[in-house]
PDB file of C-alpha atoms in Angstrom:
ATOM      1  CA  UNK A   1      80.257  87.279  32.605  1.00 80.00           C
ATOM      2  CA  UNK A   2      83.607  87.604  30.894  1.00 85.00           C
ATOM      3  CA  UNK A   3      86.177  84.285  31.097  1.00 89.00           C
ATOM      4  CA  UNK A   4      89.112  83.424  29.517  1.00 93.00           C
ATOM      5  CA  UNK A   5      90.727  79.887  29.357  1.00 94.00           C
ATOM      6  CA  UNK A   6      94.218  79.150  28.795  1.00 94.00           C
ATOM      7  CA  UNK A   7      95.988  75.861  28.508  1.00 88.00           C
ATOM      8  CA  UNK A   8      97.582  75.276  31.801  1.00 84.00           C
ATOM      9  CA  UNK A   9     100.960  73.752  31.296  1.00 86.00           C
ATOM     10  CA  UNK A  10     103.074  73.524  32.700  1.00 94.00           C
ATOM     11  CA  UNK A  11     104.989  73.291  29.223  1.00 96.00           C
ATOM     12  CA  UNK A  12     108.615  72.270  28.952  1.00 97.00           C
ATOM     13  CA  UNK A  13     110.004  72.703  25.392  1.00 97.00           C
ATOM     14  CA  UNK A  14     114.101  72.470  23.861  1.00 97.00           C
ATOM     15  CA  UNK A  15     115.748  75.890  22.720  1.00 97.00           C
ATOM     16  CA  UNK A  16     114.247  76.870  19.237  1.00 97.00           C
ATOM     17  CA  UNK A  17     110.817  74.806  19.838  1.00 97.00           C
ATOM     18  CA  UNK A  18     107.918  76.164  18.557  1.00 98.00           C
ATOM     19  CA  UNK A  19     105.486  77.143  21.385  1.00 97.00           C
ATOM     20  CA  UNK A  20     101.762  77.675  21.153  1.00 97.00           C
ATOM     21  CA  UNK A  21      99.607  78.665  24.017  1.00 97.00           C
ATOM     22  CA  UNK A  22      96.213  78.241  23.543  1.00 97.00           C
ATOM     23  CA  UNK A  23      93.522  80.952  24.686  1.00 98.00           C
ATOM     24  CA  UNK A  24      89.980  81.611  24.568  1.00 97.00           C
ATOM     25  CA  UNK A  25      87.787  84.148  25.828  1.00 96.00           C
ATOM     26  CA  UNK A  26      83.796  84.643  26.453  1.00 94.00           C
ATOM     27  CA  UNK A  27      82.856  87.994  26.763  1.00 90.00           C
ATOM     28  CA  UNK A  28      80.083  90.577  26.149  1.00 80.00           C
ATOM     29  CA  UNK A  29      81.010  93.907  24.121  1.00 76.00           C
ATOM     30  CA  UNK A  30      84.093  93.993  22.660  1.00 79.00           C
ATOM     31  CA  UNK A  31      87.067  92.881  24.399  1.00 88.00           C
ATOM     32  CA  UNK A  32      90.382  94.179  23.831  1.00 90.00           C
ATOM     33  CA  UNK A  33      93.014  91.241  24.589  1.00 93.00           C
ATOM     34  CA  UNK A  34      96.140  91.161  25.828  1.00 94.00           C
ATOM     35  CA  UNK A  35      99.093  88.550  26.595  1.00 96.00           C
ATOM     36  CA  UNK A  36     101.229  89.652  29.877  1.00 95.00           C
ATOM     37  CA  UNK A  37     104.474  87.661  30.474  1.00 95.00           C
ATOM     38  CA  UNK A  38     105.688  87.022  34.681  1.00 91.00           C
ATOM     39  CA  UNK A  39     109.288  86.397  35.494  1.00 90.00           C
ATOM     40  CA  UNK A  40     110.172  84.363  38.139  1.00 84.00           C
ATOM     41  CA  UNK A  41     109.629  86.777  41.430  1.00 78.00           C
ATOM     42  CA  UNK A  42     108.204  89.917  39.203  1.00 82.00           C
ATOM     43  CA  UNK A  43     105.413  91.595  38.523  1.00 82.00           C
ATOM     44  CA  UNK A  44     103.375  91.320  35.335  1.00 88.00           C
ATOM     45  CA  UNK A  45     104.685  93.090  31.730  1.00 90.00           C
ATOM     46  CA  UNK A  46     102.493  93.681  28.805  1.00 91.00           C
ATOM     47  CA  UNK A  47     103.647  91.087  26.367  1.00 96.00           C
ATOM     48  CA  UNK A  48     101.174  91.797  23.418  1.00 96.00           C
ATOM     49  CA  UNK A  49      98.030  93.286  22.481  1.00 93.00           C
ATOM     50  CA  UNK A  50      94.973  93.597  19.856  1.00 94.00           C
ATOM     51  CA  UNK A  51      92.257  95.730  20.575  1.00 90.00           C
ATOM     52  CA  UNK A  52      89.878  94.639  17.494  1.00 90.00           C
ATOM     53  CA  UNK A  53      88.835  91.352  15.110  1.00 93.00           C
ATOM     54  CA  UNK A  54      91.817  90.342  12.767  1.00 95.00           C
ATOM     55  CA  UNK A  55      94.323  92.599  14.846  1.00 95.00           C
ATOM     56  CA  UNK A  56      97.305  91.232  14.741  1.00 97.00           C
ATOM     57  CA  UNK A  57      99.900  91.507  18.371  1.00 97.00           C
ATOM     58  CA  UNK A  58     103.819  90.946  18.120  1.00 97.00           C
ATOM     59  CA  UNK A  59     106.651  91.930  20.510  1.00 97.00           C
ATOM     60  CA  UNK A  60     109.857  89.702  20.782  1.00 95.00           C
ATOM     61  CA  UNK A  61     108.883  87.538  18.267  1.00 97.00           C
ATOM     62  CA  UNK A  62     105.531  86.656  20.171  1.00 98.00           C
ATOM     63  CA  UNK A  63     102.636  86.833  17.692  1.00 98.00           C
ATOM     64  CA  UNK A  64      98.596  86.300  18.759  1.00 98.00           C
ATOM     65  CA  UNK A  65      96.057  86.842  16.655  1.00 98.00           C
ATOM     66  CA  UNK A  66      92.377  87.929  17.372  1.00 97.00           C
ATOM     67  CA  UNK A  67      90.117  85.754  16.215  1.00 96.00           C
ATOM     68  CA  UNK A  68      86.625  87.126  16.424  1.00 93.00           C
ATOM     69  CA  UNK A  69      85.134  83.696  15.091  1.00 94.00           C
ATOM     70  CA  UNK A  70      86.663  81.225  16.946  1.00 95.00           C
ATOM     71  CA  UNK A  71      86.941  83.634  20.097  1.00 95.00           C
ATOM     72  CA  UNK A  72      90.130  82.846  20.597  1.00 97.00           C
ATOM     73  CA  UNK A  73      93.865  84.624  21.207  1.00 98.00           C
ATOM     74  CA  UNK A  74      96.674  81.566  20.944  1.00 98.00           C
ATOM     75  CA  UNK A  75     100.175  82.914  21.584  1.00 98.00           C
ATOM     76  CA  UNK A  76     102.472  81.405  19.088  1.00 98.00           C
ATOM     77  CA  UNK A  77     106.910  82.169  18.717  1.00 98.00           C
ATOM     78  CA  UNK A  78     108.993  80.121  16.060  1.00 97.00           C
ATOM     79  CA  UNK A  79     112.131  79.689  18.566  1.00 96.00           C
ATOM     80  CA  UNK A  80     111.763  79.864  21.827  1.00 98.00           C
ATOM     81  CA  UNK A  81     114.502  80.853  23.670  1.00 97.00           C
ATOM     82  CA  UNK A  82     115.768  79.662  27.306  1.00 96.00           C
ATOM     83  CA  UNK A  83     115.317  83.557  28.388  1.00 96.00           C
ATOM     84  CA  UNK A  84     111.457  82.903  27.796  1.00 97.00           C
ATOM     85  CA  UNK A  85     110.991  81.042  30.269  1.00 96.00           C
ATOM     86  CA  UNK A  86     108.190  82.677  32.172  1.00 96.00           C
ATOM     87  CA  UNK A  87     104.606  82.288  33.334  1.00 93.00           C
ATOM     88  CA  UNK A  88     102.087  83.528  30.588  1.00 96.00           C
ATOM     89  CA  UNK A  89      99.016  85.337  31.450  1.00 95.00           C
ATOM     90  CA  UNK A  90      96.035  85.382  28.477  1.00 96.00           C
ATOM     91  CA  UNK A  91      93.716  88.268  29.826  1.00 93.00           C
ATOM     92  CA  UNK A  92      90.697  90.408  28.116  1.00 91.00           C
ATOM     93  CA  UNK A  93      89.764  94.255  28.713  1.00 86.00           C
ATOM     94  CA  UNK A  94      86.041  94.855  28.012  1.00 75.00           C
ATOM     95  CA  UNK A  95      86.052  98.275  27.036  1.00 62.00           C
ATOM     96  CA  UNK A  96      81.571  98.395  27.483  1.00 50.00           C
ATOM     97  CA  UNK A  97      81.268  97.284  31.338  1.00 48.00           C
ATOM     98  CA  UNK A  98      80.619 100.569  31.948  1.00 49.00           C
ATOM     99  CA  UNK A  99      82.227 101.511  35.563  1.00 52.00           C
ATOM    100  CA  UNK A 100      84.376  98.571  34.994  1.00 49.00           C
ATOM    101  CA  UNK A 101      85.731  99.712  31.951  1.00 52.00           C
ATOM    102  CA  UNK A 102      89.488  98.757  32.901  1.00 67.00           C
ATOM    103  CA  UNK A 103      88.921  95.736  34.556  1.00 78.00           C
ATOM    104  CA  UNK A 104      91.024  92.807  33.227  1.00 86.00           C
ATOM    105  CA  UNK A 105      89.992  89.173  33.178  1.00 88.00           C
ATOM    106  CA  UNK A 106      93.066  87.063  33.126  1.00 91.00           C
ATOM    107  CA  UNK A 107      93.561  82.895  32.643  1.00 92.00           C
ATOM    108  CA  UNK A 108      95.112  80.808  34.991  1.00 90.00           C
ATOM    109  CA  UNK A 109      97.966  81.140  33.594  1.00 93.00           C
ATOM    110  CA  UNK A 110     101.131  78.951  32.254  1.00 95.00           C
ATOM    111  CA  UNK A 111     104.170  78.268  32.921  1.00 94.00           C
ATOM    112  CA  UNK A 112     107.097  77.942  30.226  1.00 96.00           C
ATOM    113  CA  UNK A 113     110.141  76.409  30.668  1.00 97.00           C
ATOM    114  CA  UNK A 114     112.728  76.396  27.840  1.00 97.00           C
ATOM    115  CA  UNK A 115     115.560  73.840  28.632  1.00 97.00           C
ATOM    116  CA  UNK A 116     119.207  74.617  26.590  1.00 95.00           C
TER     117      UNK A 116
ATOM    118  CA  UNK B   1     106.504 105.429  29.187  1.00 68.00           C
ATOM    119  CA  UNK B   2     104.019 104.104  31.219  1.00 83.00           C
ATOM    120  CA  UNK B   3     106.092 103.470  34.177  1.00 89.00           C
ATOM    121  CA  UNK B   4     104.798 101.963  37.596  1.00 93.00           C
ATOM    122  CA  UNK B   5     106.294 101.537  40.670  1.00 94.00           C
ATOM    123  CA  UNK B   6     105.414  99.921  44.508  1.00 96.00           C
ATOM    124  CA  UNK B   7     107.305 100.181  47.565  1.00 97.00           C
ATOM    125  CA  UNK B   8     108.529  98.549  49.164  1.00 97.00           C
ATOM    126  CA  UNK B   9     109.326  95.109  47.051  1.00 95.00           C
ATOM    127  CA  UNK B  10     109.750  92.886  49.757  1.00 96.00           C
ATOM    128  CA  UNK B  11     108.309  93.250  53.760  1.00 97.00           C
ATOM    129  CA  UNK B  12     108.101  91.084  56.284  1.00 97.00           C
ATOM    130  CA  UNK B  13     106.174  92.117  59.348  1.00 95.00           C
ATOM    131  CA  UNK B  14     104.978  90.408  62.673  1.00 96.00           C
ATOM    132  CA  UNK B  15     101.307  88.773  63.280  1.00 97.00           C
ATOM    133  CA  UNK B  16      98.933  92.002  64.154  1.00 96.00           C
ATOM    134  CA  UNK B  17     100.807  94.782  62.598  1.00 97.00           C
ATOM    135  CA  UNK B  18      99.533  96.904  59.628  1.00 97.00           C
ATOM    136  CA  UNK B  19     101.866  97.425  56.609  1.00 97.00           C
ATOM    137  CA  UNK B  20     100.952 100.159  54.212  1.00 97.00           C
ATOM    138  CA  UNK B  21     102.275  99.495  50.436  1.00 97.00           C
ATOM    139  CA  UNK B  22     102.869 102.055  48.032  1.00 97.00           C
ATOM    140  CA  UNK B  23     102.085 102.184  44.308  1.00 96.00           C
ATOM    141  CA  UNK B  24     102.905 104.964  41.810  1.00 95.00           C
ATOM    142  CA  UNK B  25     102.543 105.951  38.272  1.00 93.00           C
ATOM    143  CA  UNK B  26     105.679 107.440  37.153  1.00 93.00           C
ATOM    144  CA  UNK B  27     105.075 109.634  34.027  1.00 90.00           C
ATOM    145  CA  UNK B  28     101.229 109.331  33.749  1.00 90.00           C
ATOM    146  CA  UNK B  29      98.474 110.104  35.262  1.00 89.00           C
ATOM    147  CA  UNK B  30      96.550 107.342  36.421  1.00 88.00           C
ATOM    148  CA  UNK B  31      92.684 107.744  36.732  1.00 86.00           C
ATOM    149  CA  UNK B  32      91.901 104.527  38.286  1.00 89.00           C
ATOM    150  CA  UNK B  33      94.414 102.159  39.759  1.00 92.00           C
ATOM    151  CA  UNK B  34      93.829  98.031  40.654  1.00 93.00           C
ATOM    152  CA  UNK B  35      95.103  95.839  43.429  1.00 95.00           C
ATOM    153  CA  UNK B  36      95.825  92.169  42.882  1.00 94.00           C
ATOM    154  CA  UNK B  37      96.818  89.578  45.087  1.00 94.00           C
ATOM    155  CA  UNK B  38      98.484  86.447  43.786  1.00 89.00           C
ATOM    156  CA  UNK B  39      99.503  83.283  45.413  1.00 82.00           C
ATOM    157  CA  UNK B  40     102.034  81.173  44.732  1.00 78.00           C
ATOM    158  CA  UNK B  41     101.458  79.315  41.202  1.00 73.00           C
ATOM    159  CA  UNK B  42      98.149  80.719  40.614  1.00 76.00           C
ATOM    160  CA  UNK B  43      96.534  84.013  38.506  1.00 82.00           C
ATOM    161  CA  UNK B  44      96.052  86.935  39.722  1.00 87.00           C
ATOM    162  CA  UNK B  45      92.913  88.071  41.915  1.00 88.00           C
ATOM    163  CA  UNK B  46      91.672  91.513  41.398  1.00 90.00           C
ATOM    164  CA  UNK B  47      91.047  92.803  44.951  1.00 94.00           C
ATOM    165  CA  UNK B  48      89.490  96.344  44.406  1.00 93.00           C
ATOM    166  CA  UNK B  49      89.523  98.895  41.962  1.00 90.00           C
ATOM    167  CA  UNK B  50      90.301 102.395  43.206  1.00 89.00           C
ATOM    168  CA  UNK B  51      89.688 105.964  41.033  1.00 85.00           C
ATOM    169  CA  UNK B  52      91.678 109.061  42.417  1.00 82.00           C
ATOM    170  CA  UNK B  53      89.554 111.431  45.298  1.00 80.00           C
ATOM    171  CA  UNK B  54      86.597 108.200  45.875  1.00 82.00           C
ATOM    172  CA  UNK B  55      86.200 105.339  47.869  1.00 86.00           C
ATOM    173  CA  UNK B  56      87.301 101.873  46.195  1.00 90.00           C
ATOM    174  CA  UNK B  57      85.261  99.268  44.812  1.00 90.00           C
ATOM    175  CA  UNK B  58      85.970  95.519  46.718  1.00 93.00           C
ATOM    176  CA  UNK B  59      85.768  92.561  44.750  1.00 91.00           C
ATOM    177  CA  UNK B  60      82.932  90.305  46.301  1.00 91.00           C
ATOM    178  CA  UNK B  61      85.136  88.368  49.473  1.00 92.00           C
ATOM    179  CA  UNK B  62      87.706  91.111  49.765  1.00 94.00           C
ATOM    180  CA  UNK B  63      87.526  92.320  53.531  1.00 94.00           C
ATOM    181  CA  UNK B  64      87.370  96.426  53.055  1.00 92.00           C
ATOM    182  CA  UNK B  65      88.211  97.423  56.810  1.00 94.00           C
ATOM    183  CA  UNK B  66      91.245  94.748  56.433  1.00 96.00           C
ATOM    184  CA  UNK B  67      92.632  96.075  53.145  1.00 97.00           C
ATOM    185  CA  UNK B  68      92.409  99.770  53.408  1.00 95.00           C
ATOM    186  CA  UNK B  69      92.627 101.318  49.698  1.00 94.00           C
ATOM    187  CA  UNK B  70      93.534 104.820  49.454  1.00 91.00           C
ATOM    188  CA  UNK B  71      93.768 106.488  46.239  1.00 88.00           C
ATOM    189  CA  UNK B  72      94.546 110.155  47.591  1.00 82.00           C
ATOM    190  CA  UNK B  73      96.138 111.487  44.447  1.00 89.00           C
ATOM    191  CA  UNK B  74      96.537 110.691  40.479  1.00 90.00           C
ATOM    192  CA  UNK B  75      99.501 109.404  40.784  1.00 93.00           C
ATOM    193  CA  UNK B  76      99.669 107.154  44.072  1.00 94.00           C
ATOM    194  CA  UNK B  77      97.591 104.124  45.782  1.00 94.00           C
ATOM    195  CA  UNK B  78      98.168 102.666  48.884  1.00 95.00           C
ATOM    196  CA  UNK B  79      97.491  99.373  50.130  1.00 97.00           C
ATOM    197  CA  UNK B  80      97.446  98.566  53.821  1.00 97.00           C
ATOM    198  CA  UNK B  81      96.440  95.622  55.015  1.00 97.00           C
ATOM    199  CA  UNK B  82      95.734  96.269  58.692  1.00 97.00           C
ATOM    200  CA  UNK B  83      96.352  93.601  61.272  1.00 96.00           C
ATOM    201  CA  UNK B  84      98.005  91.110  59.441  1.00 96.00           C
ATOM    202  CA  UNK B  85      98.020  87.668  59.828  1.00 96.00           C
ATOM    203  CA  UNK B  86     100.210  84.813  58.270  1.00 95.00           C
ATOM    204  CA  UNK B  87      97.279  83.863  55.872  1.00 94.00           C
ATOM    205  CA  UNK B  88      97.934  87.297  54.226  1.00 96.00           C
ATOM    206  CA  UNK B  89     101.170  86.429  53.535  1.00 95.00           C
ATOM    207  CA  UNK B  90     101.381  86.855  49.816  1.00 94.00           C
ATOM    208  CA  UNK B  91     102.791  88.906  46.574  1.00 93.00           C
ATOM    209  CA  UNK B  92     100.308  91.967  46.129  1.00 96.00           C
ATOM    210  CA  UNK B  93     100.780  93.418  42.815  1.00 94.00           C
ATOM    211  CA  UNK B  94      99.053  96.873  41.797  1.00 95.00           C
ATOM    212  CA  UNK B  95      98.251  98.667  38.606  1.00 93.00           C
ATOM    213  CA  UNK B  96      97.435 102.008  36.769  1.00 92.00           C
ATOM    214  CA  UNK B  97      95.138 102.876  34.355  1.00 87.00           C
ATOM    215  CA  UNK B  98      95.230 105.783  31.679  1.00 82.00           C
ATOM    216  CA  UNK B  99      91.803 106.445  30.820  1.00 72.00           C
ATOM    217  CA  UNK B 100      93.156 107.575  27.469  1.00 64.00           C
ATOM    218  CA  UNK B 101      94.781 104.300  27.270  1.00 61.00           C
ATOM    219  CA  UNK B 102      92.172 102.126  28.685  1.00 66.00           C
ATOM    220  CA  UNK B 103      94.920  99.323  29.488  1.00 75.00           C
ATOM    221  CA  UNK B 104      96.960  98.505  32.248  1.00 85.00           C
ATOM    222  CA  UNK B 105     100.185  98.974  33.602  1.00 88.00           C
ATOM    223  CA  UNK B 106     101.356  96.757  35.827  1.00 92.00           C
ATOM    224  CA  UNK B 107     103.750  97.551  39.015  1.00 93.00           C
ATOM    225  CA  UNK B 108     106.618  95.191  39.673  1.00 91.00           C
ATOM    226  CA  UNK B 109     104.497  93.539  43.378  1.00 93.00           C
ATOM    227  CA  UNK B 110     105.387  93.631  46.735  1.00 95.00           C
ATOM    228  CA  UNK B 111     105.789  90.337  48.805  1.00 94.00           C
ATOM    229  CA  UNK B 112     104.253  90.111  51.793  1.00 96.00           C
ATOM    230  CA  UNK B 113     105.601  87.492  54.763  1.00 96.00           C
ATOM    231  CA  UNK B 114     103.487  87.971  57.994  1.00 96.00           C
ATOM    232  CA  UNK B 115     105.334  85.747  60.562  1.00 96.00           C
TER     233      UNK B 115
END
């Protein structure tokens, strides 16, 4: 079945750190993956996406790449910002389960925290 | 675009009462729609998948006649979770699907406190 594995954190890194969150995935088909960022006390938003091999995902300065060959997804920003602080959620869509064609597989998550 | 909402945000409610929570798609139409629960520091659990006008699909564990989907129209789910009991104290969190889209959107959750 599908999986994805995330590094768990928590991770605590100084305004304008460089932050990598690491992600891999198993899956049969072909996966579309995503990145969905949880503030404290709210639901989940859509952080990035990549729907296919080399696709490249960026929003707020929040880049993942998909990496077909290493079956991987790692979140990376330049300089983080206290405002990021957040729980991160690495997840896949496998677009051939068939009935399940929505059905997200997320990681455990991890949580961020950006100190001033 | 791609806006989804649930009501009510926040409910508390007494041991053995049912609670119905709402979820809508704002400005789509959303084919199939997903219930989560998530407790506190941990991912989220997909509880059952519902698609407008049929019955929904439970995750294996997920007690059906306790969490009573209802997916009555393509633009609202509802989740109610009949006699509750302290243990289902938790943040439920729904979502909407776009066939057309095949991705998620993700409603803001509703905490639960069952006292």
């Amino acid at each position: 079945g599908n999986s994805v594995t995330q590094m768990e954190g928590p991770v605590t890194l100084s305004e304008e750190a460089f932050l990598t969150i690491n992600c891999t995935y198993t899956a049969t088909g072909y996966p579309s993956l995503f990145w969905y960022v949880q503030y404290p006390g709210e639901g989940l938003q859509l952080l990035l996406k990549a729907t296919k091999a080399d696709d490249k995902g960026s929003n707020k300065g929040f880049e993942a790449t998909y990496r077909k060959e290493t079956t991987s997804f790692h979140l990376e920003k330049g300089s983080v910002q206290v405002s990021d602080s957040a729980v991160y959620f690495c997840a896949l869509s496998d677009r051939h389960s068939g009935g399940s064609n929505y059905k997200l597989t997320f990681g455990k998550g991890t949580l961020l925290t950006v100190n001033p | 675009g791609a806006v989804v909402s649930q009501h009510p945000s926040w409910v508390i409610c007494k041991s053995g009462t049912s609670v119905k929570i709402e979820c809508r798609s704002l400005d789509f139409q959303a084919t199939t729609m997903f219930w989560y629960r998530q407790f506190p520091k941990q991912s989220l659990m997909l509880m059952a998948t519902s698609n407008e006008g049929s019955k929904a699909t439970y995750e294996q564990g997920v007690e059906k006649d306790k969490f009573l989907i209802n997916h009555a129209s393509l633009t609202l789910s509802t989740l109610t979770v009949t006699s509750a009991h302290p243990e289902d104290s938790s943040f439920y969190i729904c979502s909407a699907s776009d066939r057309a889209a095949y991705e998620q959107y993700f409603g803001p959750g509703t905490r639960l406190t069952v006292t």
